mmCIF file of C-alpha atoms in Angstrom:
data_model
loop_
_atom_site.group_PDB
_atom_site.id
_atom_site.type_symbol
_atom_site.label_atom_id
_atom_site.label_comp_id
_atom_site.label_asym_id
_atom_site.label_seq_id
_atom_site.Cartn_x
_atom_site.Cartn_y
_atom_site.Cartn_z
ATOM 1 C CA UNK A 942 170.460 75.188 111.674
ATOM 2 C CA UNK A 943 170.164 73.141 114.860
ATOM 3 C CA UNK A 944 166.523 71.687 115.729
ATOM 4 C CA UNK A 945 166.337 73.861 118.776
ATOM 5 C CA UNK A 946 166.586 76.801 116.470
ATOM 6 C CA UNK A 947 164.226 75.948 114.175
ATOM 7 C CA UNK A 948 161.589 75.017 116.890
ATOM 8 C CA UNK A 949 162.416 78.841 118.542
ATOM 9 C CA UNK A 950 162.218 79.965 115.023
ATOM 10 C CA UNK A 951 158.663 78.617 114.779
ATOM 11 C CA UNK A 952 157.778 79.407 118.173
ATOM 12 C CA UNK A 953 158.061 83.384 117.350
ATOM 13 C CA UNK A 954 156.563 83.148 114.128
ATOM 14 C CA UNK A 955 153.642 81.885 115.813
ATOM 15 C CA UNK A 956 153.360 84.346 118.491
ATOM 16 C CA UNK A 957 153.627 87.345 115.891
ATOM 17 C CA UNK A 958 151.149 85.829 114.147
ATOM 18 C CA UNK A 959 149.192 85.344 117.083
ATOM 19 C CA UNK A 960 149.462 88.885 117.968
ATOM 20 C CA UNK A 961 148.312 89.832 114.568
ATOM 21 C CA UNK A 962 144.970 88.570 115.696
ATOM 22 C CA UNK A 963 142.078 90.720 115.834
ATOM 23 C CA UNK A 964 140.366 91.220 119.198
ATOM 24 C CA UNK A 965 137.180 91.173 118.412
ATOM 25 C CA UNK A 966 134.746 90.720 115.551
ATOM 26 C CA UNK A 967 133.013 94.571 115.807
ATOM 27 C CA UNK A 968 130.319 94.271 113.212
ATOM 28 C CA UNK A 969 128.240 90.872 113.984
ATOM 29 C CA UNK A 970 125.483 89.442 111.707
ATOM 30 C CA UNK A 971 123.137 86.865 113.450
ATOM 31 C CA UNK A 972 120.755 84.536 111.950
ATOM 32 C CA UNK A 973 118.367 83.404 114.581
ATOM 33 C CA UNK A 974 117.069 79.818 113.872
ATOM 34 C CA UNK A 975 115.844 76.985 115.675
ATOM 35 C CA UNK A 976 112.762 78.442 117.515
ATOM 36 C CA UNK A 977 110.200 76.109 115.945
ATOM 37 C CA UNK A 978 112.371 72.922 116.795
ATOM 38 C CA UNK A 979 113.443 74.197 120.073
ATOM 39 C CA UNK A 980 109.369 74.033 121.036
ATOM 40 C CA UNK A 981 108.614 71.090 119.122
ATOM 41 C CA UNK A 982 111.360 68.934 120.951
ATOM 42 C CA UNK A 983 110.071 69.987 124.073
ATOM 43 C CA UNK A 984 105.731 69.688 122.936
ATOM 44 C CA UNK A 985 104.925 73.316 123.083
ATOM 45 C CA UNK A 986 103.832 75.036 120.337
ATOM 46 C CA UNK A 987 105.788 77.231 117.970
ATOM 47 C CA UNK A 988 104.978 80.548 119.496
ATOM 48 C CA UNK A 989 106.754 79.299 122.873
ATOM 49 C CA UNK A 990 109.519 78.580 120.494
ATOM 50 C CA UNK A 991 109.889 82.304 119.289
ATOM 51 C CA UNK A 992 109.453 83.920 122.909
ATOM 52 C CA UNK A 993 112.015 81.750 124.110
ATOM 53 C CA UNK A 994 114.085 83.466 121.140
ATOM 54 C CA UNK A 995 113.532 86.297 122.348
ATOM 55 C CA UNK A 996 114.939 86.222 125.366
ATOM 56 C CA UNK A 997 117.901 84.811 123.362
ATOM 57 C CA UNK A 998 118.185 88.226 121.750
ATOM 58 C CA UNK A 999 117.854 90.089 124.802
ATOM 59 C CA UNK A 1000 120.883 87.649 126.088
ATOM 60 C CA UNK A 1001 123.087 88.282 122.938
ATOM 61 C CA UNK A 1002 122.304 91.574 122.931
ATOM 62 C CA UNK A 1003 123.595 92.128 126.532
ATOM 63 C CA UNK A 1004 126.616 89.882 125.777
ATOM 64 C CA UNK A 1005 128.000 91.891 122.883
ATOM 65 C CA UNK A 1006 128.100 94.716 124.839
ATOM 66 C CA UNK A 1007 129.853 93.023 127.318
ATOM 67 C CA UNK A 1008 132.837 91.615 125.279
ATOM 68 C CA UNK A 1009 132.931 95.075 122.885
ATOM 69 C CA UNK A 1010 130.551 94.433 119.742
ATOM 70 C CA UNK A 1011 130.086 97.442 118.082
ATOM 71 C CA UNK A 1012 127.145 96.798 115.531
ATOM 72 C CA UNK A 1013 124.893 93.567 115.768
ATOM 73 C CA UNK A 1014 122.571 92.906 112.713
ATOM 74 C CA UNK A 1015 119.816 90.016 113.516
ATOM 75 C CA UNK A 1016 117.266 88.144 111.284
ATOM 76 C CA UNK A 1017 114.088 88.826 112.665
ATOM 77 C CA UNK A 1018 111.666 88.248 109.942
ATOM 78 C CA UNK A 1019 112.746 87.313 106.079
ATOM 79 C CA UNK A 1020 110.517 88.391 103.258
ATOM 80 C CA UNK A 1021 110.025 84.044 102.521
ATOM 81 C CA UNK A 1022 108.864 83.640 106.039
ATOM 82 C CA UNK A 1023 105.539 84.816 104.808
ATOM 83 C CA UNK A 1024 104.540 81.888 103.714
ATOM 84 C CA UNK A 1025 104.318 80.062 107.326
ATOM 85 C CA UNK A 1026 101.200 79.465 108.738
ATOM 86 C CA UNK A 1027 98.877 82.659 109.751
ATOM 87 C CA UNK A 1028 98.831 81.404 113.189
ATOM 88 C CA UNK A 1029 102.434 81.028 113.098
ATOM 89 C CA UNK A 1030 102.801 84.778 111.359
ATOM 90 C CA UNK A 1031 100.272 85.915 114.060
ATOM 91 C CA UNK A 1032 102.183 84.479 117.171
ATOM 92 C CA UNK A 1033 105.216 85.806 115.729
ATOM 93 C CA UNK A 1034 104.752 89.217 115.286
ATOM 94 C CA UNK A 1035 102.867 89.153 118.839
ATOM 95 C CA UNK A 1036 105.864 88.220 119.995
ATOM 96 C CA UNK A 1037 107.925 90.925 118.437
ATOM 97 C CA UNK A 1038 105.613 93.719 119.409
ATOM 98 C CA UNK A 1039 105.889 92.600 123.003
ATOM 99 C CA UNK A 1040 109.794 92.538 122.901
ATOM 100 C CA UNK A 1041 109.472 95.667 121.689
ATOM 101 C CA UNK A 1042 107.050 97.263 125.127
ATOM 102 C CA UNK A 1043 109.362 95.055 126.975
ATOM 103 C CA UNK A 1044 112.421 95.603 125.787
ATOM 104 C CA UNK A 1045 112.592 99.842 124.920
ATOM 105 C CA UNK A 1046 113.278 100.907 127.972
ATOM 106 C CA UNK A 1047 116.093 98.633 129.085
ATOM 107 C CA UNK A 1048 117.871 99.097 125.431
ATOM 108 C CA UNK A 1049 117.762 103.028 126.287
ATOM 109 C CA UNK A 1050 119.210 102.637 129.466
ATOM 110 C CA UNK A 1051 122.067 100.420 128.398
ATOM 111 C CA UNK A 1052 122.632 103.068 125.343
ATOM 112 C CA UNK A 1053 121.145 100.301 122.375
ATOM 113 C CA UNK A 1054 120.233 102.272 119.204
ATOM 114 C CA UNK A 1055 118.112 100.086 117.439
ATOM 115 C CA UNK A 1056 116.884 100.254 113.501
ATOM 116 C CA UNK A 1057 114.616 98.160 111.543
ATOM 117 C CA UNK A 1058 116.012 97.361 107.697
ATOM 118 C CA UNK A 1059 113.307 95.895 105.008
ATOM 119 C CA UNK A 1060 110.202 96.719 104.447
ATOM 120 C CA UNK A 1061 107.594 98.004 105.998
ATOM 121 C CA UNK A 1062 103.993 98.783 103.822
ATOM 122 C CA UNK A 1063 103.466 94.726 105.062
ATOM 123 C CA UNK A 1064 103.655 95.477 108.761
ATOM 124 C CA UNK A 1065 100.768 95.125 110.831
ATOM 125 C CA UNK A 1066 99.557 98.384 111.940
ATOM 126 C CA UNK A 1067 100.129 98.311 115.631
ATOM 127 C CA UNK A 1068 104.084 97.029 114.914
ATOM 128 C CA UNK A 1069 105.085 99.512 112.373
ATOM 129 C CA UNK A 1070 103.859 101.951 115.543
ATOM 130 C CA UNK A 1071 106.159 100.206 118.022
ATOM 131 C CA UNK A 1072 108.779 100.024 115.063
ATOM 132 C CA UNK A 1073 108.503 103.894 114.969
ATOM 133 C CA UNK A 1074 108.572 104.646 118.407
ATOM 134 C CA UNK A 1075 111.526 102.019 119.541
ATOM 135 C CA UNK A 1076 113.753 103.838 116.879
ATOM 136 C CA UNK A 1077 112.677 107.579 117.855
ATOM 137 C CA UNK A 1078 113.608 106.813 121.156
ATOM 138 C CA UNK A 1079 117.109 105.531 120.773
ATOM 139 C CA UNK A 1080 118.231 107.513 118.137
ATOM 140 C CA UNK A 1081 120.546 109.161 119.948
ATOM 141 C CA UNK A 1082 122.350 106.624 121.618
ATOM 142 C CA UNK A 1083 125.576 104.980 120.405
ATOM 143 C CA UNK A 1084 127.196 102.291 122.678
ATOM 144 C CA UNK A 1085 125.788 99.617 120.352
ATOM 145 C CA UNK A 1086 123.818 99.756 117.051
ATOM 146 C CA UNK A 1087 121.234 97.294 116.505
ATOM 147 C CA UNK A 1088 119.904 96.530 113.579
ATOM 148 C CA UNK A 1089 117.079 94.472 112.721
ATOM 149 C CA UNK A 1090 116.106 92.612 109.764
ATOM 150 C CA UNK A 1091 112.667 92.636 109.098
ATOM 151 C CA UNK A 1092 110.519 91.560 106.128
ATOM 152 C CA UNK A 1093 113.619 91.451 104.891
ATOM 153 C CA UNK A 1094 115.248 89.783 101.344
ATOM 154 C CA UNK A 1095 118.948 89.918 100.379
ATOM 155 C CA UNK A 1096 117.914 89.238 96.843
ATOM 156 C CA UNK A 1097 115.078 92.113 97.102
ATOM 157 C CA UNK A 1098 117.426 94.738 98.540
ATOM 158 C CA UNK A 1099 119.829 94.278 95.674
ATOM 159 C CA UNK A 1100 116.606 94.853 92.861
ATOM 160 C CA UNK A 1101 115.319 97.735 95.212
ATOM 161 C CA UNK A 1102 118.764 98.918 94.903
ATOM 162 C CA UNK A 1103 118.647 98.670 91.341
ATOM 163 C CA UNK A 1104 115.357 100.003 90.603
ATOM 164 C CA UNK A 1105 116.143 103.293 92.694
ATOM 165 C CA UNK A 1106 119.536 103.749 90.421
ATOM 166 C CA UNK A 1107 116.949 103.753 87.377
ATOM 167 C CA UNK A 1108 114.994 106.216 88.773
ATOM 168 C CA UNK A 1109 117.508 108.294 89.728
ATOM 169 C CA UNK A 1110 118.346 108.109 85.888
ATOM 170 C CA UNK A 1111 121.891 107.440 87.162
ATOM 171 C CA UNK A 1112 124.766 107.355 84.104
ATOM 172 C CA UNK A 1113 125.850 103.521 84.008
ATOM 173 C CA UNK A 1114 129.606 104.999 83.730
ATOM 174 C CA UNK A 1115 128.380 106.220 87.237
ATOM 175 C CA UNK A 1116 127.557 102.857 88.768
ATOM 176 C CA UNK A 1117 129.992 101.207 90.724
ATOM 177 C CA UNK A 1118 130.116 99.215 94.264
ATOM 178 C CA UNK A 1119 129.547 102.276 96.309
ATOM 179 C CA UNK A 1120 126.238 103.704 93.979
ATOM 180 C CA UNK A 1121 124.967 100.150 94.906
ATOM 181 C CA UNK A 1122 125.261 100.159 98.475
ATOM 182 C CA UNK A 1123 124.525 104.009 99.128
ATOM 183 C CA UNK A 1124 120.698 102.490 97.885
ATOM 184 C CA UNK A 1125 120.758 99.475 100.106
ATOM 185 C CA UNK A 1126 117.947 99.245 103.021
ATOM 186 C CA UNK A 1127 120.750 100.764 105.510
ATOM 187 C CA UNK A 1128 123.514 102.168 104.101
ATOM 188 C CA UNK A 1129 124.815 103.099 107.335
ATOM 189 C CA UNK A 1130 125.360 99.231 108.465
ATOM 190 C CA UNK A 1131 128.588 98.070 108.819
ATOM 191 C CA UNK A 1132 129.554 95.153 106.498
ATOM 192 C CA UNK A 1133 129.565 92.338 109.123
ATOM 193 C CA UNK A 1134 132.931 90.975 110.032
ATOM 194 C CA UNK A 1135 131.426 87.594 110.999
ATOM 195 C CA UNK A 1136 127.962 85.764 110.381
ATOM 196 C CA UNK A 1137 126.870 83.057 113.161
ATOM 197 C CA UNK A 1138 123.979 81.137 112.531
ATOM 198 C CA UNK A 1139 122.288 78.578 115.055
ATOM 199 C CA UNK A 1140 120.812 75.288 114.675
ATOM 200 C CA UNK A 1141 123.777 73.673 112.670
ATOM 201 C CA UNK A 1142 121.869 75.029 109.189
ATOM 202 C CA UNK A 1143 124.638 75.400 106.693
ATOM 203 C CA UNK A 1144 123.370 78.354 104.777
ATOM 204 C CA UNK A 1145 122.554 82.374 104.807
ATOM 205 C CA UNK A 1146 119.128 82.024 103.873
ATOM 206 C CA UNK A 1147 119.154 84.887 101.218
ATOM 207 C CA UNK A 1148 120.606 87.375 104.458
ATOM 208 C CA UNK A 1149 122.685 90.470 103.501
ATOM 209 C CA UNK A 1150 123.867 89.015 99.990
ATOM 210 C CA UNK A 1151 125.898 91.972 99.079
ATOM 211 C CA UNK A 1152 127.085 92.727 102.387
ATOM 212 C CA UNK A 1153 128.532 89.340 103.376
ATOM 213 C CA UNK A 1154 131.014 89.756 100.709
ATOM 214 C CA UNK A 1155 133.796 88.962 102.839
ATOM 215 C CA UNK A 1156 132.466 87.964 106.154
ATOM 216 C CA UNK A 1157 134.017 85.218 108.206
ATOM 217 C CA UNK A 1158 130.973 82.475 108.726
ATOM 218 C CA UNK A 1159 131.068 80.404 111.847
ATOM 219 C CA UNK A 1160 127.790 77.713 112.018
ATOM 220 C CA UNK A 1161 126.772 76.227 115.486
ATOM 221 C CA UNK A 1162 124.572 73.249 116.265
ATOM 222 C CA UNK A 1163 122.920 75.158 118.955
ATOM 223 C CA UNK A 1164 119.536 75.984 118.926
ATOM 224 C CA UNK A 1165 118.612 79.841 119.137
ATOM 225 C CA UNK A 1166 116.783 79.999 121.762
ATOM 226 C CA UNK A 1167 119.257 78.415 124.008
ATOM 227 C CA UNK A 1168 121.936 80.700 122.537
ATOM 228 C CA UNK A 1169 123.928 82.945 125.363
ATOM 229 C CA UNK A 1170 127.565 84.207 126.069
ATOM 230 C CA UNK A 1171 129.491 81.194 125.920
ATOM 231 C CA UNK A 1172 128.347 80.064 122.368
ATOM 232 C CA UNK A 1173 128.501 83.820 121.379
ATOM 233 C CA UNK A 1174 132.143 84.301 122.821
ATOM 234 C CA UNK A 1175 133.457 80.606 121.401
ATOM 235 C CA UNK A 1176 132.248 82.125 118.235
ATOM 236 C CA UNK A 1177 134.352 85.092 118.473
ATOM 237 C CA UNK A 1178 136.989 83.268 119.600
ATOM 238 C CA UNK A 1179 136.721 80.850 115.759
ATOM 239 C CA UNK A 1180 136.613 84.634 114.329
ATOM 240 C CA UNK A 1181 139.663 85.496 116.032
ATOM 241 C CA UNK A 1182 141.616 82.451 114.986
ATOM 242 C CA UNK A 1183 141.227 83.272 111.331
ATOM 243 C CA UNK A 1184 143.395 85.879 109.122
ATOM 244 C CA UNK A 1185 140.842 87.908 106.774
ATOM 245 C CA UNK A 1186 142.992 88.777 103.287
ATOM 246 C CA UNK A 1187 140.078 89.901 100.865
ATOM 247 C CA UNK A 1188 141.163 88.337 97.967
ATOM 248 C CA UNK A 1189 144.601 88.826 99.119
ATOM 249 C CA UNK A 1190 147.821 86.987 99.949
#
């Protein structure tokens, strides 16, 4: 076989698997960090940090409409983070209660149905209101389903999980992967196809254990808060680069 074959050969091996390629990631995970360092590297304090994140979010949530995101699932609040400060707790869920007043209307006129996963019983009053009203309102809408991670544990949804499957007095012949994740927080959320996380952390921070089974990580040194289209579409691009077998060949 001549070397011009072989190189023509490889050349159309390459384009089919090229083609093969998935178009988009359609079920995104996000875990938001950076927001403290982003304020301290610029002398404000921390809660400047988290409104500047969430902008981000309304950003990213704009851009995955735009290049045909189907579900996004962010990390708003995990069950650990209750251990910051109480001024930092405070500012924090100021901040999401605001995005929430500020954000409802535009999310239900660009069709955003949004849903809180954790728990709730250690909400402050006024947010599990907002919380309430944000998700009655876009129930209905479907052109992209946000979810929202909120006092939320990947290790404590897999126990709650558990502990329902006892009460249930469910047969253990009975329990397999799908009695599991009918009994997660939101059994309706699309295992993620690919997990970003900002701020160059190498880790999932104890964020949708059982769901990120087989999810495609990408990790990017950028700060959330200055997090937009281009780092969320290079990110997309990584996913689309990569051939997802499952344990296959």
């Amino acid at each position: 076989m001549s070397l011009r074959h072989r190189i023509l050969q490889f050349r159309s091996a390459r384009v089919a698997l090229e083609d093969d390629l998935p178009d988009v990631a359609r079920s995104v995970a996000m875990i938001m960090d950076g927001n403290g360092r982003w304020a301290r590297r610029r002398g404000l304090p921390v809660a400047a940090g988290h409104q500047a994140g969430a902008r981000a979010l309304r950003r990213t949530v704009e851009a995955t409409i735009e290049l045909g995101v189907e579900s996004l699932c962010v990390y708003a609040f995990s069950t650990e983070n209750w251990s910051r400060s109480a001024a930092e707790v405070d500012a924090l869920m100021a901040v999401i209660v605001e995005s929430i007043e500020r954000e409802l209307p535009e999310l239900v006129q660009q069709g955003v149905r949004t849903r809180f996963m954790g728990r709730r019983d250690r909400a402050p009053e006024e947010l599990a209101v907002k919380i309430q009203e944000l998700e009655a309102a876009t129930e209905g809408l479907d052109r992209l389903h946000l979810w929202v991670a909120f006092d939320y544990g990947g290790r404590d949804e897999i126990v709650q999980a558990a502990r329902r499957l006892v009460e249930e007095c469910v047969e253990p012949r009975d329990i397999d992967e799908n009695a599991i994740a009918a009994r997660m927080f939101a059994p309706e959320l699309r295992e993620p196809d690919l997990l970003i996380r900002t701020s160059g952390e190498l880790r999932v921070s104890n964020f949708l254990l059982w769901q990120l089974a087989y999810t495609e990580l990408v990790f990017v040194d950028v700060l959330w808060p200055d997090f937009g289209r281009r780092e969320l579409r290079r990110a997309l691009t990584e996913y689309a680069r990569r051939r997802r077998r499952f344990g296959g060949r």
